[in-house]
mmCIF file of C-alpha atoms in Angstrom:
data_model
loop_
_atom_site.group_PDB
_atom_site.id
_atom_site.type_symbol
_atom_site.label_atom_id
_atom_site.label_comp_id
_atom_site.label_asym_id
_atom_site.label_seq_id
_atom_site.Cartn_x
_atom_site.Cartn_y
_atom_site.Cartn_z
ATOM 1 C CA GLU Z 1 126.957 80.141 135.517
ATOM 2 C CA ILE Z 2 129.871 77.862 136.240
ATOM 3 C CA PRO Z 3 133.041 79.717 137.221
ATOM 4 C CA THR Z 4 136.186 79.149 135.225
ATOM 5 C CA LEU Z 5 139.062 77.670 137.189
ATOM 6 C CA LYS Z 6 142.508 77.967 135.674
ATOM 7 C CA ALA Z 7 145.563 76.140 136.929
ATOM 8 C CA GLU Z 8 148.658 74.371 135.699
ATOM 9 C CA CYS Z 9 147.562 70.799 136.236
ATOM 10 C CA PHE Z 10 148.941 67.307 136.479
ATOM 11 C CA TRP Z 11 146.503 64.524 135.646
ATOM 12 C CA GLY Z 12 146.270 61.133 137.299
ATOM 13 C CA THR Z 13 147.508 58.093 135.379
ATOM 14 C CA PRO Z 14 148.035 54.524 136.596
ATOM 15 C CA ASP Z 15 151.075 53.827 138.769
ATOM 16 C CA PRO Z 16 152.977 50.527 138.490
ATOM 17 C CA GLU Z 17 153.169 50.384 142.278
ATOM 18 C CA PRO Z 18 150.631 51.497 144.894
ATOM 19 C CA LEU Z 19 151.120 54.768 146.729
ATOM 20 C CA ALA Z 20 151.326 54.815 150.493
ATOM 21 C CA PRO Z 21 148.474 56.596 152.307
ATOM 22 C CA LEU Z 22 149.162 60.252 153.083
ATOM 23 C CA ASN Z 23 152.022 60.402 150.577
ATOM 24 C CA PRO Z 24 151.857 63.026 147.846
ATOM 25 C CA ARG Z 25 150.887 61.690 144.466
ATOM 26 C CA LYS Z 26 153.738 61.552 141.979
ATOM 27 C CA PRO Z 27 153.789 64.409 139.476
ATOM 28 C CA ARG Z 28 152.437 63.535 136.042
ATOM 29 C CA SER Z 29 153.187 64.998 132.662
ATOM 30 C CA PRO Z 30 151.949 68.590 132.639
ATOM 31 C CA LEU Z 31 149.144 69.377 130.222
ATOM 32 C CA ILE Z 32 147.805 72.567 128.757
ATOM 33 C CA PRO Z 33 146.376 74.762 131.529
ATOM 34 C CA GLY Z 34 142.789 75.737 131.002
ATOM 35 C CA PRO Z 35 139.303 75.951 132.465
ATOM 36 C CA LEU Z 36 138.204 73.081 134.653
ATOM 37 C CA THR Z 37 134.556 73.053 133.691
ATOM 38 C CA PRO Z 38 132.200 70.415 132.310
ATOM 39 C CA GLY Z 39 132.892 69.859 128.634
ATOM 40 C CA SER Z 40 136.423 71.245 128.681
ATOM 41 C CA PRO Z 41 139.264 69.194 127.184
ATOM 42 C CA CYS Z 42 141.130 67.000 129.605
ATOM 43 C CA GLY Z 43 144.324 65.012 129.499
ATOM 44 C CA PRO Z 44 145.209 61.342 129.748
ATOM 45 C CA GLY Z 45 143.693 59.690 132.775
ATOM 46 C CA ALA Z 46 141.114 62.417 133.281
ATOM 47 C CA PRO Z 47 137.373 61.809 132.879
ATOM 48 C CA GLY Z 48 136.322 62.557 129.317
ATOM 49 C CA SER Z 49 139.869 62.407 127.976
ATOM 50 C CA PRO Z 50 140.030 61.730 124.224
ATOM 51 C CA ARG Z 51 143.400 60.031 124.675
ATOM 52 C CA THR Z 52 143.097 57.485 127.434
ATOM 53 C CA PRO Z 53 140.512 56.367 129.988
ATOM 54 C CA ILE Z 54 141.036 56.873 133.670
ATOM 55 C CA GLY Z 55 143.202 54.123 135.132
ATOM 56 C CA PRO Z 56 142.035 51.535 137.658
ATOM 57 C CA GLY Z 57 142.296 52.846 141.190
ATOM 58 C CA GLU Z 58 142.967 56.385 140.024
ATOM 59 C CA PRO Z 59 141.102 59.414 141.352
ATOM 60 C CA CYS Z 60 138.698 61.019 138.919
ATOM 61 C CA LEU Z 61 139.851 64.503 139.871
ATOM 62 C CA PRO Z 62 142.898 66.034 138.178
ATOM 63 C CA PHE Z 63 145.776 66.818 140.495
ATOM 64 C CA CYS Z 64 145.719 70.603 140.289
ATOM 65 C CA PRO Z 65 147.621 72.413 143.039
ATOM 66 C CA GLY Z 66 146.508 75.948 143.661
ATOM 67 C CA ILE Z 67 142.748 75.627 143.359
ATOM 68 C CA PRO Z 68 140.385 74.711 146.189
ATOM 69 C CA ILE Z 69 137.879 71.981 145.392
ATOM 70 C CA ALA Z 70 134.804 72.556 147.485
ATOM 71 C CA PRO Z 71 130.998 72.409 147.220
ATOM 72 C CA GLY Z 72 131.085 76.178 146.701
ATOM 73 C CA ILE Z 73 132.697 75.670 143.306
ATOM 74 C CA PRO Z 74 129.851 74.147 141.288
ATOM 75 C CA GLY Z 75 130.702 71.950 138.351
ATOM 76 C CA ALA Z 76 134.390 71.514 139.136
ATOM 77 C CA PRO Z 77 135.539 68.011 138.175
ATOM 78 C CA GLY Z 78 135.437 65.912 141.304
ATOM 79 C CA SER Z 79 133.540 68.424 143.383
ATOM 80 C CA PRO Z 80 130.281 67.395 145.041
ATOM 81 C CA GLY Z 81 127.483 67.542 142.487
ATOM 82 C CA SER Z 82 129.811 67.640 139.502
ATOM 83 C CA PRO Z 83 128.444 65.771 136.473
ATOM 84 C CA LEU Z 84 132.002 64.717 135.649
ATOM 85 C CA CYS Z 85 132.879 62.857 138.819
ATOM 86 C CA PRO Z 86 130.919 61.547 141.809
ATOM 87 C CA PHE Z 87 133.554 62.472 144.351
ATOM 88 C CA SER Z 88 136.853 64.235 144.889
ATOM 89 C CA PRO Z 89 139.884 62.238 146.031
ATOM 90 C CA TYR Z 90 140.665 65.173 148.293
ATOM 91 C CA GLU Z 91 137.358 64.715 150.117
ATOM 92 C CA ALA Z 92 137.515 62.477 153.161
ATOM 93 C CA HIS Z 93 134.659 60.296 151.920
ATOM 94 C CA SER Z 94 136.388 59.333 148.668
ATOM 95 C CA PRO Z 95 137.340 55.637 148.549
ATOM 96 C CA LEU Z 96 140.259 56.684 146.327
ATOM 97 C CA SER Z 97 141.503 59.450 148.579
ATOM 98 C CA PRO Z 98 145.306 59.586 148.885
ATOM 99 C CA LEU Z 99 144.722 61.531 152.095
ATOM 100 C CA SER Z 100 142.802 58.854 153.932
ATOM 101 C CA PRO Z 101 144.191 55.593 155.322
ATOM 102 C CA PHE Z 102 140.714 54.517 156.368
ATOM 103 C CA GLY Z 103 139.339 53.438 153.011
ATOM 104 C CA PRO Z 104 135.711 53.983 152.011
ATOM 105 C CA CYS Z 105 133.490 55.575 154.599
ATOM 106 C CA THR Z 106 130.015 57.011 154.843
ATOM 107 C CA VAL Z 107 129.446 60.248 152.978
ATOM 108 C CA ALA Z 108 128.793 62.683 155.803
ATOM 109 C CA THR Z 109 126.248 65.413 155.329
ATOM 110 C CA PRO Z 110 125.162 68.095 157.791
ATOM 111 C CA GLY Z 111 122.873 66.398 160.289
ATOM 112 C CA GLY Z 112 123.435 63.019 158.662
ATOM 113 C CA PRO Z 113 125.139 59.836 159.837
ATOM 114 C CA ALA Z 114 128.916 59.856 160.074
ATOM 115 C CA GLY Z 115 131.257 57.116 158.925
ATOM 116 C CA PRO Z 116 134.356 56.024 160.842
ATOM 117 C CA SER Z 117 136.443 58.839 159.360
ATOM 118 C CA PHE Z 118 134.136 61.692 160.253
ATOM 119 C CA PRO Z 119 133.825 63.921 163.328
ATOM 120 C CA GLY Z 120 130.993 62.800 165.561
ATOM 121 C CA SER Z 121 131.186 59.218 164.368
ATOM 122 C CA PRO Z 122 130.448 56.620 167.048
ATOM 123 C CA PHE Z 123 133.227 54.511 165.507
ATOM 124 C CA SER Z 124 136.228 56.804 165.883
ATOM 125 C CA PRO Z 125 137.277 60.316 166.862
ATOM 126 C CA ALA Z 126 137.879 63.042 164.323
ATOM 127 C CA VAL Z 127 140.809 62.069 162.134
ATOM 128 C CA PRO Z 128 143.825 64.243 161.281
ATOM 129 C CA PHE Z 129 142.957 65.156 157.709
ATOM 130 C CA LEU Z 130 139.539 66.571 158.501
ATOM 131 C CA PRO Z 131 139.040 70.336 158.844
ATOM 132 C CA GLY Z 132 138.296 71.129 162.462
ATOM 133 C CA SER Z 133 139.971 67.988 163.770
ATOM 134 C CA PRO Z 134 141.789 68.580 167.057
ATOM 135 C CA PHE Z 135 144.404 66.156 165.745
ATOM 136 C CA CYS Z 136 145.208 68.095 162.579
ATOM 137 C CA PRO Z 137 149.002 68.049 162.092
ATOM 138 C CA PHE Z 138 148.938 70.892 159.553
ATOM 139 C CA SER Z 139 150.509 68.940 156.736
ATOM 140 C CA PRO Z 140 150.480 70.828 153.400
ATOM 141 C CA LEU Z 141 148.838 67.790 151.794
ATOM 142 C CA ARG Z 142 145.956 67.622 154.231
ATOM 143 C CA PRO Z 143 142.738 69.642 153.862
ATOM 144 C CA CYS Z 144 142.809 70.814 157.485
ATOM 145 C CA SER Z 145 146.094 72.605 156.905
ATOM 146 C CA PRO Z 146 145.888 76.374 156.395
ATOM 147 C CA THR Z 147 148.619 75.974 153.763
ATOM 148 C CA SER Z 148 146.910 73.196 151.844
ATOM 149 C CA PRO Z 149 146.351 73.928 148.133
ATOM 150 C CA PHE Z 150 143.289 71.689 148.321
ATOM 151 C CA SER Z 151 141.548 73.533 151.124
ATOM 152 C CA PRO Z 152 139.604 76.810 151.097
ATOM 153 C CA LEU Z 153 140.547 77.246 154.761
#
């Protein structure tokens, strides 16, 4: 059974200008709060929206402060394994991540190869936005922060 996640959400829509890496995404028009589960209604810019398709360069996960998006929440839009979205922009491996200045990188799995943005990578040290990074600056917009709304930590 897929758990129901409720939150007051803002959904991604195209911006006329690009956003700088590590900057918070601009708030969007608030939509009706409701369950974030496969098949649920979604607003403009969200996958499956009846009103508008997702914009170019936009993350496929709704911007929903207050809920952690993690593999332990099956079926959440944007979470690993979700049928609605192949990745979460709040995951380090997302090429659309507003948290990562490194661009696309290898999807790291336990025991698997690491891309340049992952701990243990031969290409670079652990980067600030990764949980467990010794360089974590504890920004509220970064998953390694204990105050982050996007982190179960």
